[in-house]
PDB file of C-alpha atoms in Angstrom:
ATOM      1  CA  MET A 135     -23.157  12.307 -95.478  1.00  0.00           C
ATOM      2  CA  SER A 136     -25.019  15.558 -94.998  1.00  0.00           C
ATOM      3  CA  LYS A 137     -23.229  18.495 -93.394  1.00  0.00           C
ATOM      4  CA  LEU A 138     -26.505  20.408 -92.838  1.00  0.00           C
ATOM      5  CA  ASP A 139     -26.965  21.177 -89.121  1.00  0.00           C
ATOM      6  CA  ASN A 140     -30.089  19.254 -88.071  1.00  0.00           C
ATOM      7  CA  THR A 141     -31.186  21.843 -85.463  1.00  0.00           C
ATOM      8  CA  LEU A 142     -30.651  24.781 -87.798  1.00  0.00           C
ATOM      9  CA  LEU A 143     -32.554  22.977 -90.562  1.00  0.00           C
ATOM     10  CA  GLU A 144     -35.543  22.206 -88.332  1.00  0.00           C
ATOM     11  CA  THR A 145     -35.598  25.760 -86.924  1.00  0.00           C
ATOM     12  CA  SER A 146     -35.438  27.347 -90.402  1.00  0.00           C
ATOM     13  CA  ILE A 147     -38.271  25.136 -91.621  1.00  0.00           C
ATOM     14  CA  ALA A 148     -40.371  26.043 -88.617  1.00  0.00           C
ATOM     15  CA  GLN A 149     -39.714  29.791 -89.207  1.00  0.00           C
ATOM     16  CA  LEU A 150     -40.510  29.502 -92.910  1.00  0.00           C
ATOM     17  CA  LEU A 151     -43.790  27.730 -92.256  1.00  0.00           C
ATOM     18  CA  ALA A 152     -44.748  30.220 -89.498  1.00  0.00           C
ATOM     19  CA  PHE A 153     -44.199  33.142 -91.882  1.00  0.00           C
ATOM     20  CA  SER A 154     -46.249  31.485 -94.625  1.00  0.00           C
ATOM     21  CA  ASN A 155     -49.032  30.979 -92.092  1.00  0.00           C
ATOM     22  CA  GLY A 156     -49.186  34.681 -91.287  1.00  0.00           C
ATOM     23  CA  GLU A 157     -47.215  34.646 -88.021  1.00  0.00           C
ATOM     24  CA  LYS A 158     -44.563  37.161 -86.940  1.00  0.00           C
ATOM     25  CA  ILE A 159     -41.020  35.768 -86.952  1.00  0.00           C
ATOM     26  CA  SER A 160     -37.484  36.980 -86.172  1.00  0.00           C
ATOM     27  CA  VAL A 161     -35.193  37.177 -89.224  1.00  0.00           C
ATOM     28  CA  ARG A 162     -31.457  37.819 -89.025  1.00  0.00           C
ATOM     29  CA  LYS A 163     -30.111  40.344 -91.519  1.00  0.00           C
ATOM     30  CA  GLY A 164     -26.367  40.622 -91.174  1.00  0.00           C
ATOM     31  CA  LYS A 165     -25.723  41.341 -87.513  1.00  0.00           C
ATOM     32  CA  VAL A 166     -29.218  42.613 -86.872  1.00  0.00           C
ATOM     33  CA  THR A 167     -32.290  40.607 -85.997  1.00  0.00           C
ATOM     34  CA  GLU A 168     -35.637  42.023 -87.183  1.00  0.00           C
ATOM     35  CA  GLU A 169     -39.254  41.160 -86.501  1.00  0.00           C
ATOM     36  CA  VAL A 170     -41.071  40.388 -89.762  1.00  0.00           C
ATOM     37  CA  GLN A 171     -44.828  39.924 -90.110  1.00  0.00           C
ATOM     38  CA  GLY A 172     -45.820  36.972 -92.210  1.00  0.00           C
ATOM     39  CA  LYS A 173     -48.818  36.782 -94.541  1.00  0.00           C
ATOM     40  CA  LYS A 174     -50.907  33.786 -95.516  1.00  0.00           C
ATOM     41  CA  ARG A 175     -51.286  33.602 -99.265  1.00  0.00           C
ATOM     42  CA  ASN A 176     -54.187  32.330-101.267  1.00  0.00           C
ATOM     43  CA  PHE A 177     -51.996  29.784-103.047  1.00  0.00           C
ATOM     44  CA  VAL A 178     -49.629  27.070-101.961  1.00  0.00           C
ATOM     45  CA  GLU A 179     -46.141  28.546-101.780  1.00  0.00           C
ATOM     46  CA  THR A 180     -43.224  26.528-103.170  1.00  0.00           C
ATOM     47  CA  ILE A 181     -40.051  26.041-101.122  1.00  0.00           C
ATOM     48  CA  GLU A 182     -36.912  26.598-103.122  1.00  0.00           C
ATOM     49  CA  LEU A 183     -33.303  25.558-102.488  1.00  0.00           C
ATOM     50  CA  GLN A 184     -30.741  28.197-103.420  1.00  0.00           C
ATOM     51  CA  VAL A 185     -27.168  27.066-103.606  1.00  0.00           C
ATOM     52  CA  THR A 186     -23.896  28.736-104.608  1.00  0.00           C
ATOM     53  CA  ILE A 187     -21.060  26.639-105.877  1.00  0.00           C
ATOM     54  CA  LYS A 188     -17.388  27.390-105.191  1.00  0.00           C
ATOM     55  CA  ASN A 189     -13.904  26.035-106.084  1.00  0.00           C
ATOM     56  CA  HIS A 190     -15.113  25.199-109.564  1.00  0.00           C
ATOM     57  CA  ASP A 191     -12.917  26.199-112.539  1.00  0.00           C
ATOM     58  CA  PRO A 192     -15.094  26.328-115.682  1.00  0.00           C
ATOM     59  CA  LYS A 193     -11.999  26.082-117.856  1.00  0.00           C
ATOM     60  CA  LYS A 194     -10.781  22.832-116.247  1.00  0.00           C
ATOM     61  CA  ASP A 195     -13.750  21.231-114.524  1.00  0.00           C
ATOM     62  CA  LYS A 196     -16.676  19.764-116.413  1.00  0.00           C
ATOM     63  CA  ARG A 197     -20.110  21.279-116.006  1.00  0.00           C
ATOM     64  CA  PHE A 198     -22.268  18.938-114.041  1.00  0.00           C
ATOM     65  CA  SER A 199     -25.884  18.012-114.688  1.00  0.00           C
ATOM     66  CA  GLY A 200     -28.153  15.460-112.996  1.00  0.00           C
ATOM     67  CA  THR A 201     -31.772  14.660-112.250  1.00  0.00           C
ATOM     68  CA  PHE A 202     -33.209  13.190-109.112  1.00  0.00           C
ATOM     69  CA  GLN A 203     -36.614  11.929-108.073  1.00  0.00           C
ATOM     70  CA  LEU A 204     -37.832  13.232-104.755  1.00  0.00           C
ATOM     71  CA  PRO A 205     -40.419  11.294-102.664  1.00  0.00           C
ATOM     72  CA  LEU A 206     -43.053  14.048-103.142  1.00  0.00           C
ATOM     73  CA  ALA A 207     -43.839  16.627-105.852  1.00  0.00           C
ATOM     74  CA  ALA A 208     -42.781  20.072-104.841  1.00  0.00           C
ATOM     75  CA  ARG A 209     -45.242  21.514-107.317  1.00  0.00           C
ATOM     76  CA  PRO A 210     -48.167  19.082-107.563  1.00  0.00           C
ATOM     77  CA  ASN A 211     -50.086  21.538-109.693  1.00  0.00           C
ATOM     78  CA  LEU A 212     -47.320  21.715-112.313  1.00  0.00           C
ATOM     79  CA  LYS A 213     -48.976  22.207-115.665  1.00  0.00           C
ATOM     80  CA  VAL A 214     -48.105  19.241-117.873  1.00  0.00           C
ATOM     81  CA  CYS A 215     -49.121  18.783-121.490  1.00  0.00           C
ATOM     82  CA  VAL A 216     -48.755  15.408-123.328  1.00  0.00           C
ATOM     83  CA  LEU A 217     -48.002  15.609-127.045  1.00  0.00           C
ATOM     84  CA  GLY A 218     -49.230  12.143-127.843  1.00  0.00           C
ATOM     85  CA  ASN A 219     -49.790   9.538-130.485  1.00  0.00           C
ATOM     86  CA  GLU A 220     -53.207   7.920-130.553  1.00  0.00           C
ATOM     87  CA  ILE A 221     -52.491   5.638-127.588  1.00  0.00           C
ATOM     88  CA  HIS A 222     -50.995   8.300-125.305  1.00  0.00           C
ATOM     89  CA  TYR A 223     -53.511  10.976-126.455  1.00  0.00           C
ATOM     90  CA  THR A 224     -56.364   8.678-125.433  1.00  0.00           C
ATOM     91  CA  ALA A 225     -54.689   7.678-122.163  1.00  0.00           C
ATOM     92  CA  ALA A 226     -54.146  11.327-121.244  1.00  0.00           C
ATOM     93  CA  LYS A 227     -57.766  12.223-122.042  1.00  0.00           C
ATOM     94  CA  GLU A 228     -58.993   9.366-119.799  1.00  0.00           C
ATOM     95  CA  ALA A 229     -56.685  10.427-116.979  1.00  0.00           C
ATOM     96  CA  GLY A 230     -57.674  14.099-117.195  1.00  0.00           C
ATOM     97  CA  ILE A 231     -54.252  15.200-118.358  1.00  0.00           C
ATOM     98  CA  GLU A 232     -53.926  18.052-120.814  1.00  0.00           C
ATOM     99  CA  THR A 233     -52.951  16.644-124.204  1.00  0.00           C
ATOM    100  CA  ARG A 234     -52.539  17.529-127.881  1.00  0.00           C
ATOM    101  CA  ASN A 235     -52.212  15.211-130.916  1.00  0.00           C
ATOM    102  CA  VAL A 236     -50.715  15.742-134.315  1.00  0.00           C
ATOM    103  CA  GLU A 237     -53.862  17.216-135.746  1.00  0.00           C
ATOM    104  CA  ASP A 238     -53.934  19.768-132.959  1.00  0.00           C
ATOM    105  CA  LEU A 239     -50.371  20.774-133.730  1.00  0.00           C
ATOM    106  CA  LYS A 240     -51.104  21.056-137.475  1.00  0.00           C
ATOM    107  CA  LYS A 241     -53.741  23.676-136.723  1.00  0.00           C
ATOM    108  CA  PHE A 242     -50.948  26.118-135.787  1.00  0.00           C
ATOM    109  CA  ASN A 243     -49.816  26.052-139.450  1.00  0.00           C
ATOM    110  CA  ARG A 244     -46.185  26.180-138.221  1.00  0.00           C
ATOM    111  CA  ASN A 245     -46.772  29.683-136.876  1.00  0.00           C
ATOM    112  CA  LYS A 246     -44.181  29.980-134.105  1.00  0.00           C
ATOM    113  CA  LYS A 247     -45.791  33.025-132.478  1.00  0.00           C
ATOM    114  CA  GLU A 248     -49.098  31.246-132.227  1.00  0.00           C
ATOM    115  CA  VAL A 249     -47.403  28.133-130.824  1.00  0.00           C
ATOM    116  CA  LYS A 250     -45.658  30.201-128.166  1.00  0.00           C
ATOM    117  CA  ARG A 251     -48.824  32.148-127.231  1.00  0.00           C
ATOM    118  CA  ARG A 252     -51.432  29.354-127.289  1.00  0.00           C
ATOM    119  CA  LEU A 253     -49.328  26.371-126.198  1.00  0.00           C
ATOM    120  CA  VAL A 254     -45.794  26.901-124.867  1.00  0.00           C
ATOM    121  CA  SER A 255     -46.700  29.720-122.476  1.00  0.00           C
ATOM    122  CA  LYS A 256     -49.603  27.792-120.919  1.00  0.00           C
ATOM    123  CA  PHE A 257     -47.632  24.724-119.665  1.00  0.00           C
ATOM    124  CA  ASP A 258     -44.609  24.220-117.390  1.00  0.00           C
ATOM    125  CA  VAL A 259     -43.605  20.796-118.799  1.00  0.00           C
ATOM    126  CA  PHE A 260     -44.204  18.937-122.043  1.00  0.00           C
ATOM    127  CA  MET A 261     -44.090  15.188-122.568  1.00  0.00           C
ATOM    128  CA  ALA A 262     -44.158  13.467-125.969  1.00  0.00           C
ATOM    129  CA  SER A 263     -44.621   9.999-127.402  1.00  0.00           C
ATOM    130  CA  SER A 264     -41.285   8.623-128.683  1.00  0.00           C
ATOM    131  CA  THR A 265     -42.794   8.247-132.148  1.00  0.00           C
ATOM    132  CA  LEU A 266     -43.570  12.024-132.293  1.00  0.00           C
ATOM    133  CA  LEU A 267     -40.478  13.447-130.684  1.00  0.00           C
ATOM    134  CA  LYS A 268     -38.566  14.096-133.960  1.00  0.00           C
ATOM    135  CA  LYS A 269     -41.643  15.439-135.748  1.00  0.00           C
ATOM    136  CA  ILE A 270     -42.557  18.110-133.200  1.00  0.00           C
ATOM    137  CA  PRO A 271     -40.056  20.849-134.320  1.00  0.00           C
ATOM    138  CA  ARG A 272     -41.351  20.515-137.865  1.00  0.00           C
ATOM    139  CA  LEU A 273     -44.994  20.674-136.773  1.00  0.00           C
ATOM    140  CA  MET A 274     -44.284  23.730-134.617  1.00  0.00           C
ATOM    141  CA  GLY A 275     -42.305  25.592-137.271  1.00  0.00           C
ATOM    142  CA  GLY A 276     -39.003  25.189-135.498  1.00  0.00           C
ATOM    143  CA  PRO A 277     -37.325  24.269-132.191  1.00  0.00           C
ATOM    144  CA  VAL A 278     -39.786  26.374-130.158  1.00  0.00           C
ATOM    145  CA  LEU A 279     -39.829  24.101-127.120  1.00  0.00           C
ATOM    146  CA  GLN A 280     -35.999  23.781-126.990  1.00  0.00           C
ATOM    147  CA  ARG A 281     -35.655  27.641-126.959  1.00  0.00           C
ATOM    148  CA  ALA A 282     -38.169  27.913-124.211  1.00  0.00           C
ATOM    149  CA  ASN A 283     -36.181  25.306-122.199  1.00  0.00           C
ATOM    150  CA  LYS A 284     -39.211  22.964-122.330  1.00  0.00           C
ATOM    151  CA  PHE A 285     -37.913  20.144-124.495  1.00  0.00           C
ATOM    152  CA  PRO A 286     -40.392  17.266-124.081  1.00  0.00           C
ATOM    153  CA  VAL A 287     -39.776  14.324-121.753  1.00  0.00           C
ATOM    154  CA  MET A 288     -40.010  11.146-123.888  1.00  0.00           C
ATOM    155  CA  ILE A 289     -42.812   8.684-123.302  1.00  0.00           C
ATOM    156  CA  SER A 290     -41.977   5.174-124.413  1.00  0.00           C
ATOM    157  CA  PRO A 291     -44.626   2.601-125.531  1.00  0.00           C
ATOM    158  CA  SER A 292     -44.084   0.638-122.297  1.00  0.00           C
ATOM    159  CA  ASP A 293     -44.573   3.628-119.942  1.00  0.00           C
ATOM    160  CA  ASN A 294     -47.636   3.996-117.785  1.00  0.00           C
ATOM    161  CA  LEU A 295     -48.643   7.564-118.555  1.00  0.00           C
ATOM    162  CA  VAL A 296     -50.051   8.454-115.119  1.00  0.00           C
ATOM    163  CA  THR A 297     -46.954   7.082-113.356  1.00  0.00           C
ATOM    164  CA  LYS A 298     -44.663   8.869-115.873  1.00  0.00           C
ATOM    165  CA  VAL A 299     -46.402  12.198-115.200  1.00  0.00           C
ATOM    166  CA  ASP A 300     -46.045  11.678-111.431  1.00  0.00           C
ATOM    167  CA  THR A 301     -42.384  10.901-111.855  1.00  0.00           C
ATOM    168  CA  VAL A 302     -41.827  14.076-113.911  1.00  0.00           C
ATOM    169  CA  LYS A 303     -43.541  16.155-111.146  1.00  0.00           C
ATOM    170  CA  ARG A 304     -41.205  14.643-108.523  1.00  0.00           C
ATOM    171  CA  THR A 305     -38.030  15.114-110.555  1.00  0.00           C
ATOM    172  CA  ILE A 306     -35.596  17.993-109.934  1.00  0.00           C
ATOM    173  CA  LYS A 307     -32.606  18.943-112.000  1.00  0.00           C
ATOM    174  CA  TRP A 308     -29.281  20.430-110.968  1.00  0.00           C
ATOM    175  CA  GLN A 309     -27.265  21.828-113.811  1.00  0.00           C
ATOM    176  CA  LEU A 310     -24.296  24.205-113.851  1.00  0.00           C
ATOM    177  CA  LYS A 311     -24.363  26.602-116.753  1.00  0.00           C
ATOM    178  CA  LYS A 312     -22.676  30.003-116.799  1.00  0.00           C
ATOM    179  CA  VAL A 313     -23.401  31.124-113.210  1.00  0.00           C
ATOM    180  CA  PHE A 314     -22.562  29.420-109.934  1.00  0.00           C
ATOM    181  CA  CYS A 315     -25.938  30.158-108.259  1.00  0.00           C
ATOM    182  CA  LEU A 316     -28.359  27.253-108.581  1.00  0.00           C
ATOM    183  CA  ASN A 317     -31.952  26.855-107.483  1.00  0.00           C
ATOM    184  CA  ALA A 318     -34.587  24.149-107.489  1.00  0.00           C
ATOM    185  CA  SER A 319     -38.091  23.755-106.146  1.00  0.00           C
ATOM    186  CA  VAL A 320     -37.947  20.949-103.614  1.00  0.00           C
ATOM    187  CA  ALA A 321     -41.043  21.234-101.409  1.00  0.00           C
ATOM    188  CA  ASN A 322     -44.120  23.352-100.593  1.00  0.00           C
ATOM    189  CA  VAL A 323     -45.715  24.785 -97.454  1.00  0.00           C
ATOM    190  CA  SER A 324     -48.573  22.268 -97.454  1.00  0.00           C
ATOM    191  CA  MET A 325     -46.078  19.501 -96.495  1.00  0.00           C
ATOM    192  CA  THR A 326     -45.285  18.514 -92.938  1.00  0.00           C
ATOM    193  CA  PRO A 327     -41.995  19.796 -91.452  1.00  0.00           C
ATOM    194  CA  GLU A 328     -40.562  16.257 -91.627  1.00  0.00           C
ATOM    195  CA  GLU A 329     -41.509  15.871 -95.276  1.00  0.00           C
ATOM    196  CA  ILE A 330     -39.873  19.211 -96.092  1.00  0.00           C
ATOM    197  CA  LYS A 331     -36.800  18.228 -94.182  1.00  0.00           C
ATOM    198  CA  THR A 332     -36.483  14.952 -96.046  1.00  0.00           C
ATOM    199  CA  GLN A 333     -36.929  16.630 -99.432  1.00  0.00           C
ATOM    200  CA  ILE A 334     -34.268  19.298 -98.681  1.00  0.00           C
ATOM    201  CA  VAL A 335     -31.665  16.820 -97.352  1.00  0.00           C
ATOM    202  CA  MET A 336     -32.109  14.452-100.288  1.00  0.00           C
ATOM    203  CA  ALA A 337     -31.884  17.268-102.833  1.00  0.00           C
ATOM    204  CA  VAL A 338     -28.806  18.818-101.249  1.00  0.00           C
ATOM    205  CA  ASN A 339     -27.061  15.439-100.872  1.00  0.00           C
ATOM    206  CA  PHE A 340     -27.691  14.698-104.555  1.00  0.00           C
ATOM    207  CA  LEU A 341     -26.217  18.016-105.609  1.00  0.00           C
ATOM    208  CA  VAL A 342     -23.167  17.382-103.394  1.00  0.00           C
ATOM    209  CA  SER A 343     -22.712  13.951-105.037  1.00  0.00           C
ATOM    210  CA  LEU A 344     -22.385  15.687-108.426  1.00  0.00           C
ATOM    211  CA  GLN A 345     -19.460  17.798-107.242  1.00  0.00           C
ATOM    212  CA  LYS A 346     -15.849  16.919-107.840  1.00  0.00           C
ATOM    213  CA  LYS A 347     -14.884  17.783-104.198  1.00  0.00           C
ATOM    214  CA  ASN A 348     -18.287  17.138-102.667  1.00  0.00           C
ATOM    215  CA  TRP A 349     -19.007  19.620 -99.812  1.00  0.00           C
ATOM    216  CA  GLN A 350     -15.828  21.553-100.570  1.00  0.00           C
ATOM    217  CA  ASN A 351     -17.636  22.792-103.697  1.00  0.00           C
ATOM    218  CA  ILE A 352     -20.636  24.145-101.738  1.00  0.00           C
ATOM    219  CA  LYS A 353     -20.407  27.718-100.634  1.00  0.00           C
ATOM    220  CA  VAL A 354     -23.873  28.540 -99.239  1.00  0.00           C
ATOM    221  CA  VAL A 355     -27.281  26.865 -99.038  1.00  0.00           C
ATOM    222  CA  TYR A 356     -30.509  28.768 -98.433  1.00  0.00           C
ATOM    223  CA  ILE A 357     -34.140  27.877 -98.427  1.00  0.00           C
ATOM    224  CA  LYS A 358     -36.941  30.347 -99.377  1.00  0.00           C
ATOM    225  CA  SER A 359     -40.692  30.134 -99.795  1.00  0.00           C
ATOM    226  CA  THR A 360     -42.246  31.895-102.801  1.00  0.00           C
ATOM    227  CA  MET A 361     -43.093  35.091-100.875  1.00  0.00           C
ATOM    228  CA  GLY A 362     -41.061  34.725 -97.746  1.00  0.00           C
ATOM    229  CA  PRO A 363     -37.526  35.577 -96.540  1.00  0.00           C
ATOM    230  CA  SER A 364     -34.571  33.297 -97.113  1.00  0.00           C
ATOM    231  CA  PHE A 365     -33.011  31.197 -94.393  1.00  0.00           C
ATOM    232  CA  CYS A 366     -29.333  30.116 -94.374  1.00  0.00           C
ATOM    233  CA  LEU A 367     -28.739  26.366 -93.870  1.00  0.00           C
ATOM    234  CA  TYR A 368     -25.050  26.180 -94.665  1.00  0.00           C
ATOM    235  CA  LEU A 369     -22.283  28.721 -94.855  1.00  0.00           C
TER     236      LEU A 369
END
């Protein structure tokens, strides 16, 4: 059950959208409320959830990790590259999805700097045919994708490539590492207020489900657009 206050959530979303649309809004900073002028950007701003975890002892409690599929893609223009075998390479080409095959990867001559500059830096997410997954580090001259935190999502022979790409775009990941501050892109300002609300509630509830003590492990929850101020949803 969500402990997010429904009225506060709806008000915060309305304020966030108003700011991104260039309107003037009132923002509370400590005990002071200030008028802030919004600005409409020439790109679709992403809405991010920012959460701080509490009552977690890293020496005793296990670090949690989990993925969850939201109804809509927070970043529909996420740059995806398919490292495919002949079947997936052809399917990606036909669907208009960026793709590379084994011959393309061999052209890098295992030069890690070139792989980073001409491939890794250009894409947000990589997907790879299951038959190529183990060969990729060798073809790239090392675990380049792993070090960039872009290890490929596996594509099995039975997967529909277009559906798989859509699923990847809708998937968020919560993972506790060394710091207790987590963030995830869960929506964008082109969505309706109701869609944004649904995305936020589902993402927060999933994170809570990963906690040993549920809401007792949640310290604060904020939402923030790419260029806008943050709004507190839970404290």
